[in-house]
CSV table of C-alpha atoms in Angstrom, one decimal:
chain,number,residue,atom,x,y,z
Y,22,MET,CA,29.4,9.4,13.6
Y,23,THR,CA,27.3,12.4,14.6
Y,24,ASP,CA,24.4,12.2,17.0
Y,25,VAL,CA,21.4,14.3,16.2
Y,26,TRP,CA,18.7,14.7,18.8
Y,27,PHE,CA,15.1,15.4,17.7
Y,28,ALA,CA,14.2,17.3,20.8
Y,29,GLY,CA,11.3,19.1,22.4
Y,30,GLY,CA,8.5,17.0,20.9
Y,31,VAL,CA,5.9,14.5,22.0
Y,32,VAL,CA,6.4,11.0,20.8
Y,33,ALA,CA,3.7,8.6,19.7
Y,34,ASP,CA,5.9,5.6,19.1
Y,35,GLY,CA,3.5,3.5,16.9
Y,36,SER,CA,2.9,0.8,19.5
Y,37,GLY,CA,-0.4,2.3,20.6
Y,38,ALA,CA,1.0,3.6,23.9
Y,39,ASP,CA,0.0,7.0,25.1
Y,40,PRO,CA,2.2,9.8,23.6
Y,41,ALA,CA,5.0,11.1,25.9
Y,42,ALA,CA,7.4,13.9,25.9
Y,43,SER,CA,10.8,12.5,24.8
Y,44,ASP,CA,13.8,13.4,22.7
Y,45,VAL,CA,15.0,11.0,20.1
Y,46,CYS,CA,18.7,10.5,19.2
Y,47,VAL,CA,19.6,9.4,15.6
Y,48,THR,CA,23.1,8.2,14.6
Y,49,ASP,CA,23.8,7.2,11.0
Y,50,GLY,CA,20.2,6.7,10.3
Y,51,ILE,CA,19.4,4.6,13.3
Y,52,ILE,CA,17.6,5.5,16.5
Y,53,THR,CA,20.2,5.1,19.2
Y,54,ALA,CA,18.6,6.7,22.3
Y,55,ILE,CA,15.3,8.0,23.6
Y,56,GLY,CA,15.2,10.3,26.6
Y,57,ARG,CA,16.5,13.7,27.2
Y,58,ALA,CA,19.1,15.4,24.9
Y,59,PRO,CA,22.3,16.2,26.8
Y,60,ALA,CA,23.5,19.7,27.1
Y,61,GLY,CA,25.4,20.9,24.0
Y,62,ALA,CA,24.0,18.2,21.8
Y,63,THR,CA,23.2,18.8,18.1
Y,64,THR,CA,19.4,19.1,18.1
Y,65,VAL,CA,16.4,19.5,15.8
Y,66,ASP,CA,13.9,21.6,17.7
Y,67,LEU,CA,10.4,20.0,17.4
Y,68,ASP,CA,8.8,22.9,19.4
Y,69,GLY,CA,6.2,20.6,21.1
Y,70,MET,CA,5.0,18.9,17.9
Y,71,LEU,CA,3.8,15.3,17.8
Y,72,LEU,CA,6.5,12.9,16.4
Y,73,THR,CA,5.3,9.6,14.9
Y,74,PRO,CA,7.0,6.9,13.0
Y,75,GLY,CA,7.0,7.4,9.3
Y,76,LEU,CA,3.7,6.2,7.9
Y,77,ILE,CA,3.5,3.1,5.8
Y,78,ASP,CA,0.9,2.6,3.0
Y,79,ALA,CA,0.6,-1.2,2.4
Y,80,HIS,CA,-1.4,-0.8,-0.9
Y,81,VAL,CA,-0.2,1.7,-3.5
Y,82,HIS,CA,-0.1,1.8,-7.2
Y,83,LEU,CA,2.7,4.2,-8.2
Y,84,GLY,CA,2.5,2.8,-11.7
Y,85,LEU,CA,-1.1,3.9,-12.1
Y,86,SER,CA,-0.4,7.6,-11.6
Y,87,SER,CA,-1.7,8.9,-14.9
Y,88,PRO,CA,-5.3,9.4,-16.1
Y,89,ILE,CA,-6.7,5.9,-16.0
Y,90,ARG,CA,-8.7,5.7,-19.2
Y,91,ALA,CA,-5.8,7.1,-21.2
Y,92,GLN,CA,-3.3,4.8,-19.5
Y,93,PHE,CA,-5.4,1.7,-20.0
Y,94,GLY,CA,-5.9,2.7,-23.6
Y,95,PHE,CA,-2.1,3.0,-24.0
Y,96,GLN,CA,-2.4,6.6,-25.2
Y,97,LEU,CA,0.5,8.0,-23.1
Y,98,SER,CA,4.2,8.3,-23.8
Y,99,ALA,CA,6.7,6.5,-21.5
Y,100,ALA,CA,8.0,10.0,-20.6
Y,101,GLU,CA,4.6,11.1,-19.3
Y,102,LEU,CA,4.0,7.9,-17.4
Y,103,ALA,CA,7.4,8.2,-15.8
Y,104,ALA,CA,6.9,11.8,-14.9
Y,105,ASP,CA,3.6,10.9,-13.2
Y,106,ILE,CA,5.0,7.9,-11.4
Y,107,PHE,CA,7.9,10.0,-10.0
Y,108,ALA,CA,5.7,12.9,-9.0
Y,109,THR,CA,3.4,10.5,-7.1
Y,110,ALA,CA,6.4,9.0,-5.2
Y,111,GLY,CA,7.4,12.5,-4.1
Y,112,HIS,CA,3.9,13.3,-3.0
Y,113,ALA,CA,3.8,10.1,-0.9
Y,114,LEU,CA,6.9,11.2,0.9
Y,115,ASP,CA,5.6,14.7,1.4
Y,116,ALA,CA,2.4,13.3,3.0
Y,117,GLY,CA,4.5,11.6,5.7
Y,118,PHE,CA,4.8,8.1,4.1
Y,119,THR,CA,8.4,6.8,4.3
Y,120,THR,CA,7.6,3.2,3.2
Y,121,VAL,CA,5.0,2.0,0.7
Y,122,ARG,CA,4.2,-1.5,-0.7
Y,123,ASP,CA,3.4,-1.3,-4.4
Y,124,THR,CA,0.8,-3.9,-5.1
Y,125,GLY,CA,1.1,-3.9,-8.9
Y,126,GLY,CA,2.1,-1.8,-11.8
Y,127,ILE,CA,5.8,-0.8,-11.5
Y,128,ASP,CA,8.9,-2.6,-12.6
Y,129,ALA,CA,12.1,-2.7,-10.5
Y,130,GLY,CA,13.6,0.3,-12.3
Y,131,VAL,CA,11.3,2.6,-10.3
Y,132,VAL,CA,12.2,0.9,-7.0
Y,133,ASP,CA,15.9,1.3,-7.8
Y,134,VAL,CA,15.9,4.9,-8.8
Y,135,ILE,CA,14.1,5.9,-5.7
Y,136,ALA,CA,16.4,3.7,-3.5
Y,137,ASN,CA,19.5,5.2,-5.0
Y,138,GLY,CA,18.2,8.8,-4.5
Y,139,LYS,CA,17.8,9.8,-8.1
Y,140,VAL,CA,14.1,10.4,-7.4
Y,141,ARG,CA,12.5,11.6,-4.2
Y,142,GLY,CA,10.2,9.0,-2.7
Y,143,PRO,CA,9.6,6.5,0.1
Y,144,ARG,CA,11.1,3.2,0.5
Y,145,VAL,CA,9.3,0.9,-2.0
Y,146,LEU,CA,8.5,-2.8,-1.8
Y,147,SER,CA,7.0,-4.1,-5.0
Y,148,CYS,CA,5.4,-7.3,-6.4
Y,149,GLY,CA,6.1,-6.1,-9.9
Y,150,PRO,CA,3.2,-7.0,-12.2
Y,151,VAL,CA,0.0,-8.4,-10.6
Y,152,GLN,CA,-0.7,-12.1,-11.4
Y,153,CYS,CA,-4.1,-12.4,-13.0
Y,154,GLN,CA,-5.9,-15.2,-14.7
Y,155,THR,CA,-6.9,-15.1,-18.4
Y,156,GLY,CA,-9.6,-12.5,-18.7
Y,157,GLY,CA,-9.5,-11.8,-14.9
Y,158,HIS,CA,-9.1,-8.7,-12.8
Y,159,GLY,CA,-5.9,-6.9,-13.8
Y,160,TYR,CA,-6.2,-7.5,-17.5
Y,161,TYR,CA,-7.4,-4.5,-19.5
Y,162,GLY,CA,-6.6,-5.5,-23.0
Y,163,ALA,CA,-9.2,-4.8,-25.7
Y,164,ALA,CA,-11.7,-7.7,-26.3
Y,165,TRP,CA,-10.4,-8.1,-29.8
Y,166,GLU,CA,-6.7,-8.1,-28.9
Y,167,PRO,CA,-5.2,-11.6,-28.5
Y,168,THR,CA,-4.2,-12.2,-24.8
Y,169,GLU,CA,-0.6,-13.0,-25.7
Y,170,LEU,CA,-0.1,-9.4,-26.9
Y,171,TRP,CA,-0.8,-8.0,-23.5
Y,172,ASN,CA,2.8,-8.1,-22.3
Y,173,ALA,CA,3.8,-6.0,-25.3
Y,174,HIS,CA,2.3,-3.0,-23.4
Y,175,HIS,CA,4.9,-3.4,-20.6
Y,176,ILE,CA,7.6,-0.7,-20.4
Y,177,PRO,CA,10.6,-2.6,-19.0
Y,178,GLY,CA,12.1,-0.9,-16.0
Y,179,LEU,CA,9.1,1.4,-15.6
Y,180,CYS,CA,5.6,-0.2,-15.6
Y,181,ALA,CA,4.1,-3.6,-16.0
Y,182,LEU,CA,0.5,-3.9,-14.8
Y,183,SER,CA,-0.1,-7.7,-14.9
Y,184,LEU,CA,1.0,-11.1,-16.1
Y,185,VAL,CA,-1.7,-13.3,-17.4
Y,186,SER,CA,-1.9,-17.1,-16.6
Y,187,GLY,CA,-4.3,-19.7,-18.0
Y,188,ASN,CA,-3.2,-22.5,-15.8
Y,189,ALA,CA,-1.0,-23.5,-12.9
Y,190,ASP,CA,2.1,-24.0,-15.0
Y,191,GLU,CA,1.8,-20.6,-16.6
Y,192,LEU,CA,1.2,-19.0,-13.2
Y,193,ARG,CA,4.4,-20.7,-11.9
Y,194,ARG,CA,6.3,-19.3,-14.8
Y,195,ASN,CA,4.9,-15.8,-14.4
Y,196,VAL,CA,5.6,-15.8,-10.6
Y,197,ARG,CA,9.2,-16.8,-11.3
Y,198,GLU,CA,9.4,-14.1,-14.0
Y,199,SER,CA,8.2,-11.5,-11.5
Y,200,PHE,CA,10.9,-12.5,-9.1
Y,201,ARG,CA,13.5,-12.3,-11.9
Y,202,ARG,CA,12.4,-8.7,-12.5
Y,203,GLY,CA,13.0,-7.8,-8.8
Y,204,ALA,CA,9.7,-8.5,-7.0
Y,205,THR,CA,10.0,-9.1,-3.2
Y,206,PHE,CA,6.5,-10.6,-2.7
Y,207,VAL,CA,3.6,-11.9,-4.9
Y,208,LYS,CA,0.2,-10.5,-5.5
Y,209,LEU,CA,-2.7,-12.5,-7.1
Y,210,CYS,CA,-6.1,-11.3,-8.1
Y,211,VAL,CA,-8.5,-14.0,-6.8
Y,212,THR,CA,-11.8,-12.2,-7.3
Y,213,GLY,CA,-13.1,-9.5,-9.6
Y,214,GLY,CA,-12.6,-5.9,-8.8
Y,215,VAL,CA,-14.2,-2.4,-8.9
Y,216,VAL,CA,-12.2,-1.0,-11.7
Y,217,GLY,CA,-12.7,-4.1,-13.9
Y,218,GLY,CA,-12.0,-4.9,-17.5
Y,219,HIS,CA,-13.5,-8.3,-18.3
Y,220,ASP,CA,-14.5,-9.4,-14.8
Y,221,ARG,CA,-17.3,-9.0,-12.4
Y,222,LEU,CA,-17.0,-8.1,-8.7
Y,223,ALA,CA,-18.5,-11.4,-7.6
Y,224,ASP,CA,-16.2,-13.6,-9.7
Y,225,THR,CA,-13.7,-15.9,-8.1
Y,226,GLN,CA,-10.4,-16.3,-10.0
Y,227,PHE,CA,-7.7,-18.9,-9.7
Y,228,SER,CA,-8.4,-22.2,-8.0
Y,229,THR,CA,-7.0,-23.1,-4.6
Y,230,GLU,CA,-4.5,-25.4,-6.3
Y,231,GLU,CA,-3.4,-22.6,-8.6
Y,232,ILE,CA,-3.0,-20.1,-5.7
Y,233,ALA,CA,-1.0,-22.7,-3.9
Y,234,VAL,CA,1.6,-22.8,-6.7
Y,235,ALA,CA,2.2,-19.1,-6.2
Y,236,VAL,CA,2.5,-19.7,-2.4
Y,237,GLU,CA,5.0,-22.5,-3.0
Y,238,GLU,CA,7.2,-20.3,-5.3
Y,239,ALA,CA,7.0,-17.4,-2.8
Y,240,ALA,CA,8.0,-19.6,0.1
Y,241,ALA,CA,11.0,-20.9,-1.9
Y,242,ARG,CA,12.2,-17.3,-1.8
Y,243,GLY,CA,11.4,-16.7,1.8
Y,244,THR,CA,8.5,-14.4,1.1
Y,245,TYR,CA,4.7,-14.4,0.8
Y,246,VAL,CA,1.6,-14.0,-1.3
Y,247,THR,CA,-1.1,-11.4,-0.8
Y,248,VAL,CA,-4.3,-11.4,-2.8
Y,249,HIS,CA,-6.8,-8.9,-4.2
Y,250,ALA,CA,-10.1,-10.3,-2.9
Y,251,HIS,CA,-13.5,-8.9,-2.3
Y,252,ASN,CA,-15.8,-11.9,-1.8
Y,253,ASN,CA,-15.7,-14.7,0.7
Y,254,ALA,CA,-15.4,-17.5,-1.7
Y,255,GLY,CA,-12.2,-16.1,-3.2
Y,256,ILE,CA,-10.8,-15.3,0.3
Y,257,ARG,CA,-11.4,-18.8,1.6
Y,258,ASN,CA,-9.7,-20.3,-1.5
Y,259,ALA,CA,-6.7,-18.1,-0.8
Y,260,VAL,CA,-6.6,-18.9,2.9
Y,261,ARG,CA,-6.7,-22.6,2.2
Y,262,ALA,CA,-3.8,-22.2,-0.3
Y,263,GLY,CA,-1.6,-20.5,2.3
Y,264,VAL,CA,-1.5,-16.8,1.5
Y,265,ARG,CA,-0.4,-14.4,4.2
Y,266,CYS,CA,-2.5,-11.3,3.5
Y,267,VAL,CA,-5.8,-10.2,1.9
Y,268,GLU,CA,-6.3,-6.8,0.2
Y,269,HIS,CA,-9.7,-5.1,0.4
Y,270,GLY,CA,-11.7,-8.0,2.1
Y,271,THR,CA,-14.9,-6.2,1.3
Y,272,GLY,CA,-17.3,-9.1,2.0
Y,273,ILE,CA,-15.6,-10.7,5.0
Y,274,ASP,CA,-18.1,-12.5,7.2
Y,275,GLU,CA,-17.5,-14.1,10.7
Y,276,PRO,CA,-16.6,-17.6,9.5
Y,277,THR,CA,-14.1,-16.2,7.0
Y,278,ALA,CA,-12.6,-13.9,9.6
Y,279,ARG,CA,-12.2,-16.9,12.0
Y,280,SER,CA,-10.4,-18.9,9.3
Y,281,MET,CA,-8.1,-16.0,8.6
Y,282,ARG,CA,-7.3,-15.7,12.3
Y,283,GLU,CA,-6.6,-19.4,12.6
Y,284,HIS,CA,-4.1,-19.2,9.7
Y,285,ASP,CA,-2.7,-15.8,10.7
Y,286,VAL,CA,-3.8,-14.1,7.5
Y,287,ALA,CA,-3.7,-10.3,7.7
Y,288,LEU,CA,-6.2,-7.8,6.2
Y,289,VAL,CA,-5.5,-4.5,4.5
Y,290,PRO,CA,-8.7,-2.6,3.9
Y,291,THR,CA,-8.7,0.2,1.4
Y,292,PHE,CA,-11.3,3.0,2.0
Y,293,ALA,CA,-9.7,5.9,0.3
Y,294,VAL,CA,-9.9,4.5,-3.2
Y,295,ILE,CA,-13.6,3.8,-2.6
Y,296,GLU,CA,-14.2,7.5,-1.8
Y,297,GLN,CA,-12.1,8.4,-4.9
Y,298,LEU,CA,-14.0,6.2,-7.2
Y,299,THR,CA,-17.4,7.6,-6.3
Y,300,ASP,CA,-16.4,10.6,-8.4
Y,301,THR,CA,-16.1,8.8,-11.7
Y,302,GLU,CA,-16.1,12.0,-13.8
Y,303,SER,CA,-12.9,13.4,-12.2
Y,304,MET,CA,-11.4,9.9,-12.3
Y,305,ASP,CA,-12.1,9.6,-16.1
Y,306,LEU,CA,-13.9,6.3,-15.6
Y,307,GLY,CA,-17.0,5.0,-17.2
Y,308,PRO,CA,-20.4,4.6,-15.4
Y,309,GLU,CA,-19.7,0.9,-14.8
Y,310,ALA,CA,-17.2,1.8,-12.2
Y,311,ARG,CA,-19.9,3.8,-10.3
Y,312,ASP,CA,-22.2,0.9,-10.5
Y,313,ARG,CA,-19.6,-1.5,-9.1
Y,314,VAL,CA,-18.6,0.8,-6.2
Y,315,ALA,CA,-22.1,1.1,-4.9
Y,316,GLY,CA,-22.3,-0.3,-1.4
Y,317,VAL,CA,-18.7,-1.4,-1.3
Y,318,ARG,CA,-17.8,1.2,1.4
Y,319,GLN,CA,-20.5,0.0,3.8
Y,320,ARG,CA,-19.6,-3.7,3.3
Y,321,MET,CA,-15.9,-2.9,3.8
Y,322,ALA,CA,-16.7,-1.0,7.0
Y,323,SER,CA,-18.7,-4.0,8.3
Y,324,ALA,CA,-15.9,-6.3,7.3
Y,325,LEU,CA,-13.5,-4.1,9.3
Y,326,GLY,CA,-15.6,-4.5,12.4
Y,327,ILE,CA,-15.8,-8.3,12.0
Y,328,ALA,CA,-12.1,-8.5,11.4
Y,329,ARG,CA,-11.3,-6.5,14.5
Y,330,ALA,CA,-13.6,-8.6,16.6
Y,331,ALA,CA,-11.9,-11.7,15.3
Y,332,GLY,CA,-8.5,-10.5,16.3
Y,333,LEU,CA,-7.0,-10.2,12.8
Y,334,ARG,CA,-3.9,-8.1,12.1
Y,335,ILE,CA,-5.4,-5.1,10.3
Y,336,GLY,CA,-3.1,-3.0,8.2
Y,337,LEU,CA,-3.9,0.1,6.2
Y,338,GLY,CA,-3.7,0.8,2.5
Y,339,SER,CA,-5.0,3.7,0.3
Y,340,ASP,CA,-5.1,2.0,-3.1
Y,341,LEU,CA,-5.2,5.4,-4.7
Y,342,ILE,CA,-5.1,5.4,-8.5
Y,343,GLY,CA,-4.8,8.0,-11.2
Y,344,PRO,CA,-3.2,11.5,-10.9
Y,345,HIS,CA,-5.0,12.5,-7.7
Y,346,GLN,CA,-2.7,10.8,-5.1
Y,347,ARG,CA,-1.5,13.8,-3.1
Y,348,ARG,CA,-3.7,13.2,0.0
Y,349,ARG,CA,-2.6,9.7,0.8
Y,350,GLY,CA,-3.2,10.2,4.5
Y,351,GLU,CA,-7.0,10.4,3.7
Y,352,GLU,CA,-6.9,6.6,4.4
Y,353,LEU,CA,-6.0,7.3,8.1
Y,354,ARG,CA,-8.7,9.9,8.4
Y,355,LEU,CA,-11.4,7.5,7.1
Y,356,ARG,CA,-10.1,4.7,9.3
Y,357,ALA,CA,-10.2,7.1,12.3
Y,358,GLU,CA,-13.9,7.8,11.7
Y,359,LEU,CA,-14.5,4.0,12.0
Y,360,GLU,CA,-12.2,3.3,14.8
Y,361,SER,CA,-9.9,6.0,16.3
Y,362,PRO,CA,-7.0,8.1,15.3
Y,363,MET,CA,-4.7,5.9,17.4
Y,364,HIS,CA,-6.0,2.7,15.7
Y,365,ALA,CA,-5.3,4.3,12.3
Y,366,LEU,CA,-1.8,5.3,13.3
Y,367,VAL,CA,-0.9,1.9,14.7
Y,368,SER,CA,-2.3,0.2,11.6
Y,369,ALA,CA,-0.2,2.6,9.4
Y,370,THR,CA,3.0,2.0,11.3
Y,371,SER,CA,3.8,-1.0,13.5
Y,372,VAL,CA,1.1,-3.3,12.1
Y,373,ASN,CA,1.9,-2.5,8.5
Y,374,ALA,CA,5.6,-3.0,9.2
Y,375,GLY,CA,4.8,-6.5,10.5
Y,376,ILE,CA,2.7,-7.3,7.5
Y,377,LEU,CA,5.5,-6.2,5.1
Y,378,GLY,CA,8.1,-8.2,7.0
Y,379,LEU,CA,9.9,-5.0,8.2
Y,380,GLY,CA,8.8,-5.0,11.8
Y,381,GLU,CA,12.4,-5.2,13.1
Y,382,THR,CA,13.5,-2.2,11.2
Y,383,VAL,CA,10.7,0.4,10.7
Y,384,GLY,CA,7.2,1.1,12.1
Y,385,THR,CA,8.0,2.2,15.6
Y,386,ILE,CA,10.1,4.8,17.3
Y,387,ARG,CA,12.5,2.7,19.5
Y,388,VAL,CA,16.1,2.1,19.9
Y,389,GLY,CA,17.6,0.1,17.1
Y,390,MET,CA,15.0,1.0,14.5
Y,391,ARG,CA,15.7,3.0,11.3
Y,392,ALA,CA,15.0,6.7,11.9
Y,393,ASP,CA,11.8,7.1,9.8
Y,394,MET,CA,9.8,9.8,11.5
Y,395,VAL,CA,7.2,12.5,10.9
Y,396,ALA,CA,6.6,15.7,12.9
Y,397,TRP,CA,3.1,17.1,12.6
Y,398,HIS,CA,2.2,20.8,12.8
Y,399,ARG,CA,-1.0,19.9,14.6
Y,400,ASP,CA,-1.8,16.8,16.6
Y,401,PRO,CA,-3.5,14.2,14.3
Y,402,LEU,CA,-4.5,12.1,17.3
Y,403,ARG,CA,-6.8,14.9,18.3
Y,404,ASP,CA,-8.0,15.7,14.8
Y,405,ALA,CA,-7.5,12.9,12.2
Y,406,LYS,CA,-8.1,15.4,9.4
Y,407,VAL,CA,-4.4,16.4,10.0
Y,408,PHE,CA,-3.3,13.0,8.6
Y,409,ALA,CA,-5.0,13.9,5.3
Y,410,ASP,CA,-3.3,17.2,4.8
Y,411,PRO,CA,0.2,16.9,3.4
Y,412,GLU,CA,1.0,20.5,4.6
Y,413,MET,CA,0.6,19.2,8.2
Y,414,ALA,CA,3.6,16.8,7.8
Y,415,VAL,CA,6.1,19.6,8.3
Y,416,LEU,CA,9.1,17.4,9.0
Y,417,VAL,CA,9.6,14.1,7.3
Y,418,VAL,CA,12.7,12.0,8.1
Y,419,LYS,CA,13.7,8.9,6.2
Y,420,ASP,CA,16.7,6.8,7.3
Y,421,GLY,CA,17.7,9.7,9.5
Y,422,ARG,CA,17.8,12.2,6.7
Y,423,VAL,CA,15.4,15.2,6.6
Y,424,MET,CA,13.5,14.7,3.3
Y,425,LYS,CA,10.9,17.5,3.9
Y,426,GLY,CA,11.1,20.6,6.1
Y,427,LYS,CA,14.0,22.4,7.7
Y,428,ALA,CA,16.0,21.2,10.6
Y,429,ARG,CA,16.2,24.1,13.1
């Protein structure tokens, strides 16, 4: 075993504590000491840079890395889709993200090739295909195409956007099928969405009883359900059913936030995708997406304030889609504008790790944790725009291995 000290930096450990000058010792991928490097130690010189935990994005779509209209129209080859997916995985790592939670669109093959080092990328947790109701959010088949043909568009081992259920029994079968394919948690769409096919943003989808079936199946495997949800009716249905997390949460009001707090349901807001979708031309989306996104950012910002006041655990997710996913840290910049750079960092590290069930292994810089760390060329806690610039993440360490930058 060889000890390597990351020395001469300032550590923001992900807990929210003030940064402090410290050296960090890594042994076989684990942080084994924090203090001062002994004389003669093998060191990586940080030259005064801020060292943070590796960032975590709790809401990604690696499987939606191609031009959206072409992808939803099934106009792209498997080779092109794969190339785009793997490029996006590398971009995430280069932006300082060492862990991501994929909330719909990839099959386990993508997770596996990244985990075994054949493709550069962060640690990936995946729900596999999203669970959606017949005609609900997540279903993008043509109106004339029979619903049962939708699964034929999946590319096994690479991408599978959603599984469609018409009732509780079908949902149970589809959740089990997702676990068979390697999912480690479940995601349901319980309201309409901004990039919709046959749904409206105000729709509620799946009944409380149906959602509870997914919760039961997840609990049987020691894991949880998160839900795509914009409106309060859908969120309340999901909370009553026993889900553990809400994605987006655009319309959260005070009673809904109190209910989430009482049931320890976390929230993952997603501001970067809203900014992204305002430019529908570059995103190759129709005008209906522009109409749907109107006012969403303001409502989501209001919901964030309500959630913070209610004491919810608030994670961080970018939800970026399409080929423009290089600036994943934009989500931290946007959150910093609404709260503070430190709030954004804590949400993207220790809080997200807890939401993902990884709080004992990643998300903070402390002894016993996996050595996922990022050294920043400039201090993002002083200027949050640094988080949004991948060039500022000059040293990215995952499991103790330098994945970007040079060890000096």
